[in-house]
mmCIF file of C-alpha atoms and ligand atoms in Angstrom:
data_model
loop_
_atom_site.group_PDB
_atom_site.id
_atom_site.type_symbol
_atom_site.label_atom_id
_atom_site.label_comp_id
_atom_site.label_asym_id
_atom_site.label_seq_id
_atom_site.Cartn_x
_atom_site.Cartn_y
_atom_site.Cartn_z
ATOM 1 C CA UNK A 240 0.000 0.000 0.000
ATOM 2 C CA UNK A 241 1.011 3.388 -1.147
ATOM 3 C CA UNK A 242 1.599 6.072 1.814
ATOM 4 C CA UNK A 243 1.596 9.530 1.603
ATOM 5 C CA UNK A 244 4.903 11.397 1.867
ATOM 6 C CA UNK A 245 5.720 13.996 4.529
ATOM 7 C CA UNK A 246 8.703 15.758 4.727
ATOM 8 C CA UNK A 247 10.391 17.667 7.030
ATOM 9 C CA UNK A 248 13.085 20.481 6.650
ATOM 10 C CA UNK A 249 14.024 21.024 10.386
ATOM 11 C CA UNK A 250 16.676 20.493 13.080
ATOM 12 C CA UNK A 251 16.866 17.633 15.160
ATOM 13 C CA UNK A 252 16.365 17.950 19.061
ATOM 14 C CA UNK A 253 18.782 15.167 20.426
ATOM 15 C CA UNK A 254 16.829 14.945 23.684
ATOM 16 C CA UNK A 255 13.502 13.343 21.352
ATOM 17 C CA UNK A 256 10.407 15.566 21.832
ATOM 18 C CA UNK A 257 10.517 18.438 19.769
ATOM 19 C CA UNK A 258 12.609 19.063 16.084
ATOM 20 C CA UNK A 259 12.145 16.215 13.673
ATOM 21 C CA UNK A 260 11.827 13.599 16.154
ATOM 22 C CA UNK A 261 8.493 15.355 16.925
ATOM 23 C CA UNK A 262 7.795 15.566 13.128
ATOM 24 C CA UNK A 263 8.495 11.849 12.534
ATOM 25 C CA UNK A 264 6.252 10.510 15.524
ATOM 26 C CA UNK A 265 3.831 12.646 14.411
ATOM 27 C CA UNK A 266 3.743 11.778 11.024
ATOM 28 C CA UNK A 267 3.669 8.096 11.999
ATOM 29 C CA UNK A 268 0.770 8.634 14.370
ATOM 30 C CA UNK A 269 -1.020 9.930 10.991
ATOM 31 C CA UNK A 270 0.060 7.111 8.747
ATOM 32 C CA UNK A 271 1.969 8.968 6.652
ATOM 33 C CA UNK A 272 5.768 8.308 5.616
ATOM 34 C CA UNK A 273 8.076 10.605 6.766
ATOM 35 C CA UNK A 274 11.288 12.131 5.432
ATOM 36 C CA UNK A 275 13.855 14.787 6.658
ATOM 37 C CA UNK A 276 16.298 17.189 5.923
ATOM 38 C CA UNK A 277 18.350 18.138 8.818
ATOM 39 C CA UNK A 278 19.138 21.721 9.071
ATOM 40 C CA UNK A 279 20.535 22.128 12.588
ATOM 41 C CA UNK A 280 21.727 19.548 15.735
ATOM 42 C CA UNK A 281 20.384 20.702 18.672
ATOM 43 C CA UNK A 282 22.700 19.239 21.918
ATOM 44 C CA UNK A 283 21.837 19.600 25.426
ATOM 45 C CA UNK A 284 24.463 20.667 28.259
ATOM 46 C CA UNK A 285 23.962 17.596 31.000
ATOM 47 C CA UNK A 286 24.458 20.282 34.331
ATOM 48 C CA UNK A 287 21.516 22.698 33.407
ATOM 49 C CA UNK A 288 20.106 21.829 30.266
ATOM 50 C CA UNK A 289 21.612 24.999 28.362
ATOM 51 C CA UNK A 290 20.950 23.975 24.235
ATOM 52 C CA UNK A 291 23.600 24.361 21.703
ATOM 53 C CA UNK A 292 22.725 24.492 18.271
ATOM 54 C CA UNK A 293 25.294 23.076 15.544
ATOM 55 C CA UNK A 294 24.377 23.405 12.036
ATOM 56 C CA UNK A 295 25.133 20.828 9.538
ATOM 57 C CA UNK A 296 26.532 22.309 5.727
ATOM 58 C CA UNK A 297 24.304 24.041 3.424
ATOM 59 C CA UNK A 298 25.414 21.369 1.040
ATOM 60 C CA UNK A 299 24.670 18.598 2.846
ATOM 61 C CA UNK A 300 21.227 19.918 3.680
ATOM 62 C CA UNK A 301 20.675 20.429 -0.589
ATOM 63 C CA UNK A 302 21.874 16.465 -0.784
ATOM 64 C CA UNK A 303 19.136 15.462 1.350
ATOM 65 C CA UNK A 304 16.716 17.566 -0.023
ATOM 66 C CA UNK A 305 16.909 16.648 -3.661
ATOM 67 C CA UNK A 306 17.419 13.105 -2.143
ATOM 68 C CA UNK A 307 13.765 13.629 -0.723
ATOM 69 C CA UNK A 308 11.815 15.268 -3.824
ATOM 70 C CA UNK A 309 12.947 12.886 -6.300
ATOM 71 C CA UNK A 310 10.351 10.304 -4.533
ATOM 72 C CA UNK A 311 7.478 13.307 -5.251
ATOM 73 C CA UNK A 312 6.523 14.230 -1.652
ATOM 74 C CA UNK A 313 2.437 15.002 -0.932
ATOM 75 C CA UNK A 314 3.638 17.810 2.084
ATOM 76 C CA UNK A 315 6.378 19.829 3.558
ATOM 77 C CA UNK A 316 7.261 21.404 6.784
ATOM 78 C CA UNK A 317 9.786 23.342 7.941
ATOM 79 C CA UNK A 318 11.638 23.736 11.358
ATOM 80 C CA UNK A 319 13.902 25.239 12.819
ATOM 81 C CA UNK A 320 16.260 26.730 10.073
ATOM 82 C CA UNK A 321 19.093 29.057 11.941
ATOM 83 C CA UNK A 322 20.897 31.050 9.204
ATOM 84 C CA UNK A 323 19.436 33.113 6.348
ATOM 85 C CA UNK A 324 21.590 30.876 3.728
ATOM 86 C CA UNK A 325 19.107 27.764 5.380
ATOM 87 C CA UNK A 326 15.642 29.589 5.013
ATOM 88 C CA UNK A 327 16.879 30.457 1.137
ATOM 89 C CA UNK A 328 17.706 26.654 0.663
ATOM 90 C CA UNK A 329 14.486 25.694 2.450
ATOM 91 C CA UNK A 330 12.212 28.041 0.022
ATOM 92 C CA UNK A 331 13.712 26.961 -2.845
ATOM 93 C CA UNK A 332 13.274 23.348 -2.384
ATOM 94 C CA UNK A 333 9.555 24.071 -1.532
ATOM 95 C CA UNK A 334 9.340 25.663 -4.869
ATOM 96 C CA UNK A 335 10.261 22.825 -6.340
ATOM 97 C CA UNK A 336 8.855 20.271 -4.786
ATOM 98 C CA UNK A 337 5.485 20.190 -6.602
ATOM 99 C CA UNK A 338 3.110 20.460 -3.347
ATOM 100 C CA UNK A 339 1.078 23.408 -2.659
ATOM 101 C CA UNK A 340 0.881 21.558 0.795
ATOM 102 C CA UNK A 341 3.121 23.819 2.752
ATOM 103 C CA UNK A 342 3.228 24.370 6.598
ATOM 104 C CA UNK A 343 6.049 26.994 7.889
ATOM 105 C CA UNK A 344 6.666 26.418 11.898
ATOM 106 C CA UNK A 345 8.710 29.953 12.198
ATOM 107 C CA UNK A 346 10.836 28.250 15.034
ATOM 108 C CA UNK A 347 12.289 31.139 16.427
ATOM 109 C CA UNK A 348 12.702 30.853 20.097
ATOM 110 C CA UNK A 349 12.463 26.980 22.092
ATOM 111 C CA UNK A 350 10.537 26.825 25.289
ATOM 112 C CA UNK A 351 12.456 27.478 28.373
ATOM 113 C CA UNK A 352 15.408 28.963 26.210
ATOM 114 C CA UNK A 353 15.034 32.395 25.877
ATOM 115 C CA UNK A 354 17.961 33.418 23.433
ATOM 116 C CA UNK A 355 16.363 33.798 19.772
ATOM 117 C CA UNK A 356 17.926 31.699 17.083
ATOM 118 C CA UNK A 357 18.955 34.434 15.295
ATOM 119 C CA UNK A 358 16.953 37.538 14.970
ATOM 120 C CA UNK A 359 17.826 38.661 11.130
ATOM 121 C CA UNK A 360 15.849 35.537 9.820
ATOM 122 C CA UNK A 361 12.694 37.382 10.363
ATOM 123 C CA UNK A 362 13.116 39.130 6.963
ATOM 124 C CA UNK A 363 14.417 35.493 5.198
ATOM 125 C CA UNK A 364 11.343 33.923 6.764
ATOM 126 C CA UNK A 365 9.459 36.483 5.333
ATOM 127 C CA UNK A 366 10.847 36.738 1.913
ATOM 128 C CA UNK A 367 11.065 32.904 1.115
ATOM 129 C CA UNK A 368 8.822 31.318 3.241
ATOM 130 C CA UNK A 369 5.571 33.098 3.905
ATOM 131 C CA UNK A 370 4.971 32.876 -0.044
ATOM 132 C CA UNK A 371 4.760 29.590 -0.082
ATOM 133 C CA UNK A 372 2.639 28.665 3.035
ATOM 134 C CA UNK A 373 -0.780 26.878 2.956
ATOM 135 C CA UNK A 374 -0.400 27.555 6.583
ATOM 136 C CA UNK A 375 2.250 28.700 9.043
ATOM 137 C CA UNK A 376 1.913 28.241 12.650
ATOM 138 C CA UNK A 377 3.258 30.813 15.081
ATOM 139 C CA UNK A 378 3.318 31.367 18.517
ATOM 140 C CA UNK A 379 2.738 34.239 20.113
ATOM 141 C CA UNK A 380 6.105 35.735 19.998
ATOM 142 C CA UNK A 381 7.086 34.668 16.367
ATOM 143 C CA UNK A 382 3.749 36.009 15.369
ATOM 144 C CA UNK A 383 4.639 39.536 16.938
ATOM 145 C CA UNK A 384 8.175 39.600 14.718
ATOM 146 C CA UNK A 385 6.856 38.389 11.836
ATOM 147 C CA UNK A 386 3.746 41.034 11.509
ATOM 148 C CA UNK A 387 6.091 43.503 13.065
ATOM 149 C CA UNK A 388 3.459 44.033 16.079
ATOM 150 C CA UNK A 389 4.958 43.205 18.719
ATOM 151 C CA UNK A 390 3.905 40.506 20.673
ATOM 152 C CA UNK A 391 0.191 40.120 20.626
ATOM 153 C CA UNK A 392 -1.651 40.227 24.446
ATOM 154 C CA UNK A 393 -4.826 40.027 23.376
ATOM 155 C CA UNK A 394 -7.331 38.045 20.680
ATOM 156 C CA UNK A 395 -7.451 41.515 19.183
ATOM 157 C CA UNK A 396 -4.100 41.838 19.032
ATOM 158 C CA UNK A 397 -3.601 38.189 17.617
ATOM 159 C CA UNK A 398 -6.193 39.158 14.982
ATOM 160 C CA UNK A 399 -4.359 42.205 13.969
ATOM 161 C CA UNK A 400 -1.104 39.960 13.259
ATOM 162 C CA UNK A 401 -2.569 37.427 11.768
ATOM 163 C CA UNK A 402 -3.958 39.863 8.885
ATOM 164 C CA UNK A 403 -0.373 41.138 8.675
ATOM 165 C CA UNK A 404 0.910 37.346 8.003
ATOM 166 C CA UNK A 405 -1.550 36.773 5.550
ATOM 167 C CA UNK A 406 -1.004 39.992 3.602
ATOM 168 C CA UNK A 407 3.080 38.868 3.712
ATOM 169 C CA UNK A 408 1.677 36.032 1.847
ATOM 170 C CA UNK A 409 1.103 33.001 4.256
ATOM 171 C CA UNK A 410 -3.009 31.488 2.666
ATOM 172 C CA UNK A 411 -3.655 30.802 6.008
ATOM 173 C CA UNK A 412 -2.571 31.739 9.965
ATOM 174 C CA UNK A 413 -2.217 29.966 13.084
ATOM 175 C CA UNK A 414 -1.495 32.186 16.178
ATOM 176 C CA UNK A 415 -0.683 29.667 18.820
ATOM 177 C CA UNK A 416 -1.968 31.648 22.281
ATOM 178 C CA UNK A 417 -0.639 28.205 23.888
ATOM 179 C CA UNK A 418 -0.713 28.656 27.678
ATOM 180 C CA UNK A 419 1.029 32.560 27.382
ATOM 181 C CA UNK A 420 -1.907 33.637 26.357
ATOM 182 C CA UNK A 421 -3.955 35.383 29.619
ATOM 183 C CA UNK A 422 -7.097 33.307 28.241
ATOM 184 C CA UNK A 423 -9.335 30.091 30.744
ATOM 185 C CA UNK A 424 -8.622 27.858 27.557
ATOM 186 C CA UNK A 425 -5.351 27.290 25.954
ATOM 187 C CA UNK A 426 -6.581 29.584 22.519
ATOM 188 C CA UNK A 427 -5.527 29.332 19.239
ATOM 189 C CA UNK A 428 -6.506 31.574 16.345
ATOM 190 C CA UNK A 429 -6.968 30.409 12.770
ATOM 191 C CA UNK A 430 -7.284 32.941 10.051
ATOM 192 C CA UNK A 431 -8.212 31.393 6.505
ATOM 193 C CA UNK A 432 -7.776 34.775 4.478
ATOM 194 C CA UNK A 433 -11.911 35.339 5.188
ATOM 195 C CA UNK A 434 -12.562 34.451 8.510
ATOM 196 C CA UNK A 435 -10.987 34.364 12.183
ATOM 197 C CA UNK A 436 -11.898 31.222 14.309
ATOM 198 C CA UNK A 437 -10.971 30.696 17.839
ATOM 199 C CA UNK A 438 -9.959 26.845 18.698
ATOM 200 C CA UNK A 439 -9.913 26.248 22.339
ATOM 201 C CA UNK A 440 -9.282 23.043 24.626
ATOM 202 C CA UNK A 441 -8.455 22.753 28.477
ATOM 203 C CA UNK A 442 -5.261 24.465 29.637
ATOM 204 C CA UNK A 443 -2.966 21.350 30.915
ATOM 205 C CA UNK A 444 -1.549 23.056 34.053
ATOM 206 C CA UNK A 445 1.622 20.624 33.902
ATOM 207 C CA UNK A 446 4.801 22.448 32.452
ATOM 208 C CA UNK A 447 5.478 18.745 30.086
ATOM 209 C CA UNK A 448 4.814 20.614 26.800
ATOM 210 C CA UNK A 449 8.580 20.305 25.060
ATOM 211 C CA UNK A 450 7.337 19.599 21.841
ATOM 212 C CA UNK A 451 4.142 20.980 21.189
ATOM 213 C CA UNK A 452 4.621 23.434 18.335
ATOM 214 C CA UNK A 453 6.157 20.972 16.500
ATOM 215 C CA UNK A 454 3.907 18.096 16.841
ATOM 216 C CA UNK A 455 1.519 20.963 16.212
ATOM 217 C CA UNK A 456 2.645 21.461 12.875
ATOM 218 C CA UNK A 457 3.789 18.256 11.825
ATOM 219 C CA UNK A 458 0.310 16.956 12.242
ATOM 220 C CA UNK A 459 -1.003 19.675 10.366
ATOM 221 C CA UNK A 460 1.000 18.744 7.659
ATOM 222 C CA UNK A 461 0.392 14.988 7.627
ATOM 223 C CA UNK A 462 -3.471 15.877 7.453
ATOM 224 C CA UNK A 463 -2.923 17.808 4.888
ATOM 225 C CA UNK A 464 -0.933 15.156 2.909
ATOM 226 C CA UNK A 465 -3.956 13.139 3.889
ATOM 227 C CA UNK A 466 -6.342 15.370 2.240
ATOM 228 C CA UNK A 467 -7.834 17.232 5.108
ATOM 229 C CA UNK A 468 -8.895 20.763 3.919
ATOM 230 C CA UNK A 469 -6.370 23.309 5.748
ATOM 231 C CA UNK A 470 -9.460 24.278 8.503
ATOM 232 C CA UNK A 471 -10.228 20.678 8.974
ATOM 233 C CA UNK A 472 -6.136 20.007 9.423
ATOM 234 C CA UNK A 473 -5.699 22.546 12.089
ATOM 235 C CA UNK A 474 -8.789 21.094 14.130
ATOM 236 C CA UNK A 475 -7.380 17.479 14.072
ATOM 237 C CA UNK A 476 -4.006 19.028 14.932
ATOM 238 C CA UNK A 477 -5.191 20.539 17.742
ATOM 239 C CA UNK A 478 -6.761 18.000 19.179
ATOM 240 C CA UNK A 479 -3.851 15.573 18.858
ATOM 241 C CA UNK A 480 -1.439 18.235 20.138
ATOM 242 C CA UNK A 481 -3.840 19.023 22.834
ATOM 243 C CA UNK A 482 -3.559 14.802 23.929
ATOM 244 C CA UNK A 483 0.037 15.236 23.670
ATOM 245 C CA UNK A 484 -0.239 17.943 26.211
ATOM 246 C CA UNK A 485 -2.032 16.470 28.653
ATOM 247 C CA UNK A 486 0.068 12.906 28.411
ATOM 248 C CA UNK A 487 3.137 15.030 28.763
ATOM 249 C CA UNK A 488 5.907 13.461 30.965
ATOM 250 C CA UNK A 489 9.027 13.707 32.394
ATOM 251 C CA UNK A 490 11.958 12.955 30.855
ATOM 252 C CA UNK A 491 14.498 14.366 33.277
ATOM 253 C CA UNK A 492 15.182 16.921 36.044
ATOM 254 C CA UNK A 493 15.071 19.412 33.033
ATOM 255 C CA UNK A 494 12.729 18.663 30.376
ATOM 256 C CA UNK A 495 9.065 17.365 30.155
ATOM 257 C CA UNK A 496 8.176 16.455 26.619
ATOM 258 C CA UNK A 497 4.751 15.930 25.266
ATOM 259 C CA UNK A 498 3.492 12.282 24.215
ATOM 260 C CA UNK A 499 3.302 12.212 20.298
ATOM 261 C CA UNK A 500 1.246 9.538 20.581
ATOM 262 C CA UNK A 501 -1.437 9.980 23.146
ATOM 263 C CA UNK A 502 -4.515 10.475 21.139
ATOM 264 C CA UNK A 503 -4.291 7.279 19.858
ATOM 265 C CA UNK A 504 -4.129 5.274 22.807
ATOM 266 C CA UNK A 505 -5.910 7.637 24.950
ATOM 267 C CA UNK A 506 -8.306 9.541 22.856
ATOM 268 C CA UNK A 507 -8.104 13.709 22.358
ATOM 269 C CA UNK A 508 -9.960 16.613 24.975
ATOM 270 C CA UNK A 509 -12.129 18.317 23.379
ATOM 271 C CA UNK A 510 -11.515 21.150 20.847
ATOM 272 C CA UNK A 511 -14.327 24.263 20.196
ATOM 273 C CA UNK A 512 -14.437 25.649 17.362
ATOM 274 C CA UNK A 513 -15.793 29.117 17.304
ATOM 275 C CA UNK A 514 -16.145 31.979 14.085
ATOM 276 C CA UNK A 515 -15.534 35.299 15.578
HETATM 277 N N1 ADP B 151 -0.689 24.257 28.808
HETATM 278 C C1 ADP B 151 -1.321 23.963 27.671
HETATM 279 N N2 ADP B 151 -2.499 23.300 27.684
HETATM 280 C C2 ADP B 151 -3.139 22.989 26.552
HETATM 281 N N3 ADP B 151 -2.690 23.332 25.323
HETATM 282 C C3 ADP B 151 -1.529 24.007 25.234
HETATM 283 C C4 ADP B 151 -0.778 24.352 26.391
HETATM 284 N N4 ADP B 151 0.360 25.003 25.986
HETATM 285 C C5 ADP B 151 0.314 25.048 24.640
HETATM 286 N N5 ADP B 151 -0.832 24.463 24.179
HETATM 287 C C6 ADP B 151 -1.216 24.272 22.775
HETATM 288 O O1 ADP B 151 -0.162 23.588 22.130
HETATM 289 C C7 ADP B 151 -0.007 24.050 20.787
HETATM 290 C C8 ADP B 151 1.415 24.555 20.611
HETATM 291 O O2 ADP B 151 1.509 25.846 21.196
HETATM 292 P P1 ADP B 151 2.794 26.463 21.892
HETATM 293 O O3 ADP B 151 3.242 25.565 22.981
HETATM 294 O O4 ADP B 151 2.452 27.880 22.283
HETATM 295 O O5 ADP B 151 3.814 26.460 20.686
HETATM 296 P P2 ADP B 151 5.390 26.506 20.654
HETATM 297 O O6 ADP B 151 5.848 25.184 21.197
HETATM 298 O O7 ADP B 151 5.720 26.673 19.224
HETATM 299 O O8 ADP B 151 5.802 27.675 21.496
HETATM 300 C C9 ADP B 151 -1.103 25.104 20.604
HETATM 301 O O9 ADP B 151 -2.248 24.499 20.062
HETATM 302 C C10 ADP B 151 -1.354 25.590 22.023
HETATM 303 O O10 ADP B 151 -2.625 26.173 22.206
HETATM 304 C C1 PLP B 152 15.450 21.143 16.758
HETATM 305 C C2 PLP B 152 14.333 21.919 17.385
HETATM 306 N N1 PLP B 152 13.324 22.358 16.602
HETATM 307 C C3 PLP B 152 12.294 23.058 17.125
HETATM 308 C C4 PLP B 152 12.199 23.363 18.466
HETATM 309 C C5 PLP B 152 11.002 24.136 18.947
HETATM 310 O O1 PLP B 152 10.212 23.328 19.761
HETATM 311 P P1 PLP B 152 8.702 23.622 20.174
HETATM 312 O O2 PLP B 152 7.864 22.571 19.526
HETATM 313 O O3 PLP B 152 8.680 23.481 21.670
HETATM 314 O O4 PLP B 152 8.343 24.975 19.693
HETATM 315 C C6 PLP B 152 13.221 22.929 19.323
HETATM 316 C C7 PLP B 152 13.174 23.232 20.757
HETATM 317 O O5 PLP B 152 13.903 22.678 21.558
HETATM 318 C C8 PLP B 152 14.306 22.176 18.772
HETATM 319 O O6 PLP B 152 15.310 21.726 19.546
HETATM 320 MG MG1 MG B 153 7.534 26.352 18.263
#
């Protein structure tokens, strides 16, 4: 039996729950194949937990990417991407690769680190990226460098952004208000170009959620390889990121990540959907 075929342009997070290892759990949980292109190796310092992030040659990177396409892939992601020179290589592979089923994760910051990767990709992300997305997925803070806003406090103020993004080129927004948001629910906003939706589910009070962005947009991008419309993508996401949440564990004094594969076993908390 044929599978769909997911690939992933990102970095890989050595300690397992966010990076491609998130992307090719997730992508498993979804029954599609996955690929990657490694961008970036992400270490961890044993006594604290400090990352370091080592990138791997641009030419190596283009090897595994032409590697990938030649099979024809049905949707890409992209991760964490670290240098300008990356983001160019990442948008012109897209452009090649013959799916219009494109999910940018801006990965510009990792949970409980709170140096950003590197602060002139902005602009790269912008120029290469944002074209080509069916969807990117932001969090709070990317969303407030990439519209140029600031970051957004409110739903008003994640509305306002998420026009911005979509007028940069990006068909459709995610603005991840994840737990930073001051909201009950852990609220998301989806903007398809017409109209905003709010997608809420119960804030997990446990601080497990290394991860979550990722597995976030990696199953976003497996639906959509799937043939989920883009709305219908993001709701499923949700929901299985929202499962991962709540099965989130710990891995060591330092790190909690979320379980890829909770909905599965244990079924998803709900999800609300509202227009607004
Ligand atoms: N404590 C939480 N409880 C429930 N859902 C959460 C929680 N934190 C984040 N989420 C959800 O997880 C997804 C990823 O968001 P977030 O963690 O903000 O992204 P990132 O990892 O990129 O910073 C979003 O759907 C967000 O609403
Ligand atoms: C390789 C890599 N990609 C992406 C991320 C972002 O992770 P998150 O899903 O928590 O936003 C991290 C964070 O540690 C990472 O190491
Ligand atoms: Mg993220």
């Amino acid at each position: 039996m044929a599978l769909k075929k997911t690939l992933t342009i990102a970095g890989s997070d050595t300690s397992g729950g966010a990076g491609m290892q998130a992307d090719l759990k997730t992508f498993q949980e979804h029954g599609t194949y996955g690929m990657v292109a490694l961008t970036v190796v992400v270490t961890m310092d044993p006594n604290g937990w400090s990352h370091n992030v080592t990138p791997l040659p641009t030419e190596l990177l283009q090897k595994q990417i032409d590697t990938a396409l030649s099979t024809g892939i049905d949707a890409v992601k992209t991760g964490m991407l670290s240098t300008e020179e990356i983001i160019r290589i990442a948008g012109d592979a897209i452009a090649k690769s013959g799916t219009t089923n494109v999910v940018i994760d801006p990965v510009m910051i990792c949970k409980g680190d709170d140096e950003v990767l590197n602060p002139g990709n902005t602009d790269a992300m912008v120029k290469y990226l944002l074209p080509l997305a069916a969807v990117t997925t932001p969090n709070l803070f990317e969303a407030g460098q990439l519209a140029g806003t600031g970051t957004p406090k409110t739903i008003d103020d994640m509305k306002v952004a998420a026009r911005k993004i979509h007028e940069l080129g990006a068909k459709a927004v995610v603005i991840k208000g994840g737990k930073a948001l001051a909201t009950e629910k852990a609220t998301d906003l989806f903007f398809d170009g017409e109209t905003f939706y709010l997608l809420e589910s119960d804030k997990v009070a446990s601080t497990y959620n290394h991860g979550a962005g990722c597995t976030f947009a990696a199953s976003v991008t497996a639906n959509l390889a799937n043939g989920l419309t883009v709305k219908e993508a993001v709701i499923e996401a949700k929901e299985f990121v929202s499962a991962a949440i709540a099965n989130g564990w710990a891995l060591n004094d330092y790190v909690g990540p979320v379980m890829h594969g909770a909905k599965s076993r244990f079924g998803a908390p709900e999800v609300t959907v509202t227009e607004i």
